[in-house]
C-alpha atoms as a PDB file:
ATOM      1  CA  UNK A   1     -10.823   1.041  21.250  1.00  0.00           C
ATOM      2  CA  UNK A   2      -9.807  -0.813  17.855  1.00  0.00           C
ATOM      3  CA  UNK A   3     -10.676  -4.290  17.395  1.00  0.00           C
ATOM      4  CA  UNK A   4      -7.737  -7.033  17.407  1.00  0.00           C
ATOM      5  CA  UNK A   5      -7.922  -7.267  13.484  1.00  0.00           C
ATOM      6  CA  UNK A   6      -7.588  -3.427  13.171  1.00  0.00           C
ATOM      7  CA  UNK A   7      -4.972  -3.557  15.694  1.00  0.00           C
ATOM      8  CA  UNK A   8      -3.178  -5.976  13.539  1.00  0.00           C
ATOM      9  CA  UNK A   9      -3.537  -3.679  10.368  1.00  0.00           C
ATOM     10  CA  UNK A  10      -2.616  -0.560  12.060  1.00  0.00           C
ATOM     11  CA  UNK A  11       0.718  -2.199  13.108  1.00  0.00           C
ATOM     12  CA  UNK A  12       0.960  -3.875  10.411  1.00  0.00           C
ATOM     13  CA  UNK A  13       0.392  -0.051   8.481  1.00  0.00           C
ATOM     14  CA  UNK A  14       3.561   1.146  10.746  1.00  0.00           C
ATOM     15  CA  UNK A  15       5.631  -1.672  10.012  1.00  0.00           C
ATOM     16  CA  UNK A  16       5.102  -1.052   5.992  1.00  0.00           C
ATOM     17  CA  UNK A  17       5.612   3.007   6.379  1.00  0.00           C
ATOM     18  CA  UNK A  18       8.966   2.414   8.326  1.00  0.00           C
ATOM     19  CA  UNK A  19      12.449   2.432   6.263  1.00  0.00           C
ATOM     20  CA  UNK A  20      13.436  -0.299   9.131  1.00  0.00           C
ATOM     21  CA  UNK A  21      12.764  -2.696  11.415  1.00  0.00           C
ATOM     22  CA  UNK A  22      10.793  -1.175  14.735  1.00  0.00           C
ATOM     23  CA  UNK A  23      10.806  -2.135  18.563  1.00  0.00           C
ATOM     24  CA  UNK A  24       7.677  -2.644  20.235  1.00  0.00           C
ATOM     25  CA  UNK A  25       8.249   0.727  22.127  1.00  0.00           C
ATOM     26  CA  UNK A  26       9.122   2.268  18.610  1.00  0.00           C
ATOM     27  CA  UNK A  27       5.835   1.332  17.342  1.00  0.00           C
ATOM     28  CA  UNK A  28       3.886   2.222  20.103  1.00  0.00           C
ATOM     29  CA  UNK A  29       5.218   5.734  20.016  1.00  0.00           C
ATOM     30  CA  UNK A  30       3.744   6.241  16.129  1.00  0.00           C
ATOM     31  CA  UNK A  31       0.472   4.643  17.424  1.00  0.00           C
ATOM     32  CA  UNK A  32       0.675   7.531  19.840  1.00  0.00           C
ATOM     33  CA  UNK A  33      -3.185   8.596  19.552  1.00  0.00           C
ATOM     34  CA  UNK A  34      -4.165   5.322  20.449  1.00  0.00           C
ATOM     35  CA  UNK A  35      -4.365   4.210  24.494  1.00  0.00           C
ATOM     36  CA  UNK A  36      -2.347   1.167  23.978  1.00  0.00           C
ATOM     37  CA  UNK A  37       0.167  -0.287  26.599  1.00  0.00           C
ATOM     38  CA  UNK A  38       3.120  -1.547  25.499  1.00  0.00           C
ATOM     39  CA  UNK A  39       1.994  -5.168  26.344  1.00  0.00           C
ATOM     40  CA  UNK A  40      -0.660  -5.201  23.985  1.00  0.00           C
ATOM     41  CA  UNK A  41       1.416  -4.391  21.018  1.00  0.00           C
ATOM     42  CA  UNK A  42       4.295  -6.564  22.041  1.00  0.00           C
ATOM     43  CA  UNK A  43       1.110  -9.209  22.145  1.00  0.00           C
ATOM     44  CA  UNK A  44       0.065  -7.742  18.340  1.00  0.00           C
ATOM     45  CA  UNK A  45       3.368  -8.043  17.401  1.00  0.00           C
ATOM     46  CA  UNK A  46       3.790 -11.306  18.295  1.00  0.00           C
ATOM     47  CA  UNK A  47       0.493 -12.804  16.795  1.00  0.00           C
ATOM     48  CA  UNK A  48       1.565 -11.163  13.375  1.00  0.00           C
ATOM     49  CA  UNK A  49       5.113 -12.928  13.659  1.00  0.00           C
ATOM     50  CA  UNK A  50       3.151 -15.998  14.322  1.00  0.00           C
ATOM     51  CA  UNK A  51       0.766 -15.724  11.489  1.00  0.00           C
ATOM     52  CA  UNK A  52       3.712 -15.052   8.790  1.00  0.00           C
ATOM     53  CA  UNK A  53       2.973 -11.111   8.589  1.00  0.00           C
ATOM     54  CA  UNK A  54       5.757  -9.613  10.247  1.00  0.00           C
ATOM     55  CA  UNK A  55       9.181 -11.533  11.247  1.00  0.00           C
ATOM     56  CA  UNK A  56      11.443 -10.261  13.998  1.00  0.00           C
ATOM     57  CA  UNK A  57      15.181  -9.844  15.196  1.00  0.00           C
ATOM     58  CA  UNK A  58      17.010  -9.949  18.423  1.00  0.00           C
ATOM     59  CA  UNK A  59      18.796  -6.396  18.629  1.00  0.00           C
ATOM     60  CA  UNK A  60      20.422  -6.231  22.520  1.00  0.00           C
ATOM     61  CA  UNK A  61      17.284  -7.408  24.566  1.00  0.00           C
ATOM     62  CA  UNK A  62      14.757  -6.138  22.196  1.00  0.00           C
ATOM     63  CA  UNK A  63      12.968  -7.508  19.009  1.00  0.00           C
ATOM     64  CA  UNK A  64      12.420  -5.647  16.357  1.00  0.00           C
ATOM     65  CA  UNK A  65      10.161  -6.187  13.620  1.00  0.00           C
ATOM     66  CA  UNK A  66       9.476  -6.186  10.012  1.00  0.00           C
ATOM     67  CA  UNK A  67       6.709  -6.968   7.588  1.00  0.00           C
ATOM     68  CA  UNK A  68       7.528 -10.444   6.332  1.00  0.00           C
ATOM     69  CA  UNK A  69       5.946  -9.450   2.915  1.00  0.00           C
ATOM     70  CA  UNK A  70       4.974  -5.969   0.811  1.00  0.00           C
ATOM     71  CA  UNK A  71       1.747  -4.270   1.535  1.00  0.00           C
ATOM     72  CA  UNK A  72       0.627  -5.030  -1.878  1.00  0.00           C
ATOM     73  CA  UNK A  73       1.632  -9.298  -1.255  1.00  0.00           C
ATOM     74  CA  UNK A  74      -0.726  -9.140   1.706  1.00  0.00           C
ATOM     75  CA  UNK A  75      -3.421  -7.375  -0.058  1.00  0.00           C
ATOM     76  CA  UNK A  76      -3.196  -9.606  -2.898  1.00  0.00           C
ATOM     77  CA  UNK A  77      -3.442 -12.858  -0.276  1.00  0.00           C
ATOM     78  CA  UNK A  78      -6.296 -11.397   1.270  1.00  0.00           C
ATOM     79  CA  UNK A  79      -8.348 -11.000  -2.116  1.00  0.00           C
ATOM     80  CA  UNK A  80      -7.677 -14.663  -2.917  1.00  0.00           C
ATOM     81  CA  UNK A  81      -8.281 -16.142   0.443  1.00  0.00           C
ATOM     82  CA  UNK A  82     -11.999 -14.397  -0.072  1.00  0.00           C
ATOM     83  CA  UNK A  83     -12.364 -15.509  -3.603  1.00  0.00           C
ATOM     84  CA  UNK A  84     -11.543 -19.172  -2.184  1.00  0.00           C
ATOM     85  CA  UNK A  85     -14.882 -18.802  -0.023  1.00  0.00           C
ATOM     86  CA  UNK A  86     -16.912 -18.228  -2.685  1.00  0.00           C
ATOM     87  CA  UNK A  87     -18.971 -20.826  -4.012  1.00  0.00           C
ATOM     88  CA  UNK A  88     -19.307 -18.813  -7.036  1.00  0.00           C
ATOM     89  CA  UNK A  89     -15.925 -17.584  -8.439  1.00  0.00           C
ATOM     90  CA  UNK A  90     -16.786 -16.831 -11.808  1.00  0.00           C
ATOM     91  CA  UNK A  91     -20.072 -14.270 -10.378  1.00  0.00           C
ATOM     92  CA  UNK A  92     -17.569 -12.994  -7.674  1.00  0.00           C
ATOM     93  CA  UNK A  93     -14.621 -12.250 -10.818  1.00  0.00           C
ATOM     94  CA  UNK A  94     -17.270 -10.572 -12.355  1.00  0.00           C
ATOM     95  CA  UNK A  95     -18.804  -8.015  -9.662  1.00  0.00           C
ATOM     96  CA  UNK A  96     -14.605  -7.147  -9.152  1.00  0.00           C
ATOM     97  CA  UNK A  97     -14.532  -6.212 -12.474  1.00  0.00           C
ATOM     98  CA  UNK A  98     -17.607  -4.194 -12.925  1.00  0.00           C
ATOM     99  CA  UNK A  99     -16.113  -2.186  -9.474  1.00  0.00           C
ATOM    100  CA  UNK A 100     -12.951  -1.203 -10.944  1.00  0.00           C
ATOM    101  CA  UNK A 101     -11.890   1.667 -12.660  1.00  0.00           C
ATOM    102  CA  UNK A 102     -10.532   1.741 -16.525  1.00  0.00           C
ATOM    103  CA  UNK A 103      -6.826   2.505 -15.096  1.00  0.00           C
ATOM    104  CA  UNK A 104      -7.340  -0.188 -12.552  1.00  0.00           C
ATOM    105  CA  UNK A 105      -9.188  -2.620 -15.135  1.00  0.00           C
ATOM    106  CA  UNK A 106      -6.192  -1.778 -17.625  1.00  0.00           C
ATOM    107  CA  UNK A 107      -3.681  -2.277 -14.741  1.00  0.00           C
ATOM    108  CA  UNK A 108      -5.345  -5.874 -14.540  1.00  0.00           C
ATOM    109  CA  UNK A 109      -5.249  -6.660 -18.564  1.00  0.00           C
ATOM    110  CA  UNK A 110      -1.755  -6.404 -18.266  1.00  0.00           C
ATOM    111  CA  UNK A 111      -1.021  -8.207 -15.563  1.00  0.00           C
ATOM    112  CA  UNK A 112      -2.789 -11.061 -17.075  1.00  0.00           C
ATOM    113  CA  UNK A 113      -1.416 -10.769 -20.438  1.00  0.00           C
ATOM    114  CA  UNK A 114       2.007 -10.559 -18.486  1.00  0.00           C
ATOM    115  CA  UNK A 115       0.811 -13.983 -16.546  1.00  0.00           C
ATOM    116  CA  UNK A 116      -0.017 -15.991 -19.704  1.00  0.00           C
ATOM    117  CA  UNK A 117       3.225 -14.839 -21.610  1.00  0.00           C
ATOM    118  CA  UNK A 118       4.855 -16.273 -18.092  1.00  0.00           C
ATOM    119  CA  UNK A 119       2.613 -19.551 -18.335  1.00  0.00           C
ATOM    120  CA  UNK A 120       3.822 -20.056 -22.099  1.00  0.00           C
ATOM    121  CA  UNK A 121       7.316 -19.304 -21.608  1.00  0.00           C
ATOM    122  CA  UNK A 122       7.209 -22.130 -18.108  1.00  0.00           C
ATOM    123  CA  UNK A 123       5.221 -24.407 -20.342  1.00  0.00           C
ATOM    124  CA  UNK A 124       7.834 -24.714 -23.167  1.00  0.00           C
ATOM    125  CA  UNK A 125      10.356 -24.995 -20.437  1.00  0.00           C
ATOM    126  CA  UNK A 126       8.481 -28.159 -18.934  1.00  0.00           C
ATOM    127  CA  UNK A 127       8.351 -31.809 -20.318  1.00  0.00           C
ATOM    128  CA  UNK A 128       4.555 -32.351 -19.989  1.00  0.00           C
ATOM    129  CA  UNK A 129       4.867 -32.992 -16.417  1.00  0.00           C
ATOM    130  CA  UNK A 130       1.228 -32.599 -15.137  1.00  0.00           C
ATOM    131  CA  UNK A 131      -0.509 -30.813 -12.522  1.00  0.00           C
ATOM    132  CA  UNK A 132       2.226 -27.118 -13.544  1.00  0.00           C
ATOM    133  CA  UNK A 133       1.338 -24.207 -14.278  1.00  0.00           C
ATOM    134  CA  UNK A 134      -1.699 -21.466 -12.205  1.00  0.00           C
ATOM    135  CA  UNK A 135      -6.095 -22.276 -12.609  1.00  0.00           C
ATOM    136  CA  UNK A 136      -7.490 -19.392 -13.115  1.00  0.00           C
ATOM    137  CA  UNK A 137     -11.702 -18.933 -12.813  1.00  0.00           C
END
């Protein structure tokens, strides 16, 4: 049996693959290999719509639900919720880095150059107030 955080993720996994929002039975039937009952991912379901993952609709006298954000937005808040428990950020940046591929490391140059060219285009739009703008380690 999974544990409740892979629970979560495989749901979570169904949610994202789906072209639109799923019932509890719906999303029990992909998760067919698994020996859930349908309690248990109405439970899931609810914890993830609690937590901001997924966000749900009355349809008759079901819910059905839908990832709140993209797969890639989750990912992304996962990676900075564990950089934010490291003590050291700059030795943490740096292992990342030395992990990644070159299209994946290239991916990443541009993404930054694309986030400073953001920061100086807010910045000229500001009028010195303080405290705007992202830190970066």
């Amino acid at each position: 049996m999974r544990r409740s955080g892979e629970l979560e993720r495989a749901i979570m996994d169904v949610l994202w693959e789906a072209q639109d929002p799923r019932t509890a039975k719906e999303v029990l039937a992909t998760l067919a290999e698994e020996k859930l009952a349908h309690t248990t991912v109405i439970t899931v379901l609810d914890r993830l719509t609690r937590k901001g993952l997924a966000r749900r609709e009355r349809v008759g006298r079901s819910w059905r639900y839908a990832p709140a954000a993209s797969r890639e937005s989750y990912v992304s808040s996962l990676m900075i919720d564990a950089l934010g428990r490291a003590t050291d950020r700059e030795a943490v940046l740096v292992h990342f880095a030395h992990s990644m591929s070159g299209p994946e490391a290239d991916a990443l140059r541009s993404a930054l150059a694309s986030a400073d060219d953001a920061d100086d285009a807010h910045e000229g739009d500001q009028s010195g107030e303080a405290g705007q703008g992202r830190h970066r380690a």
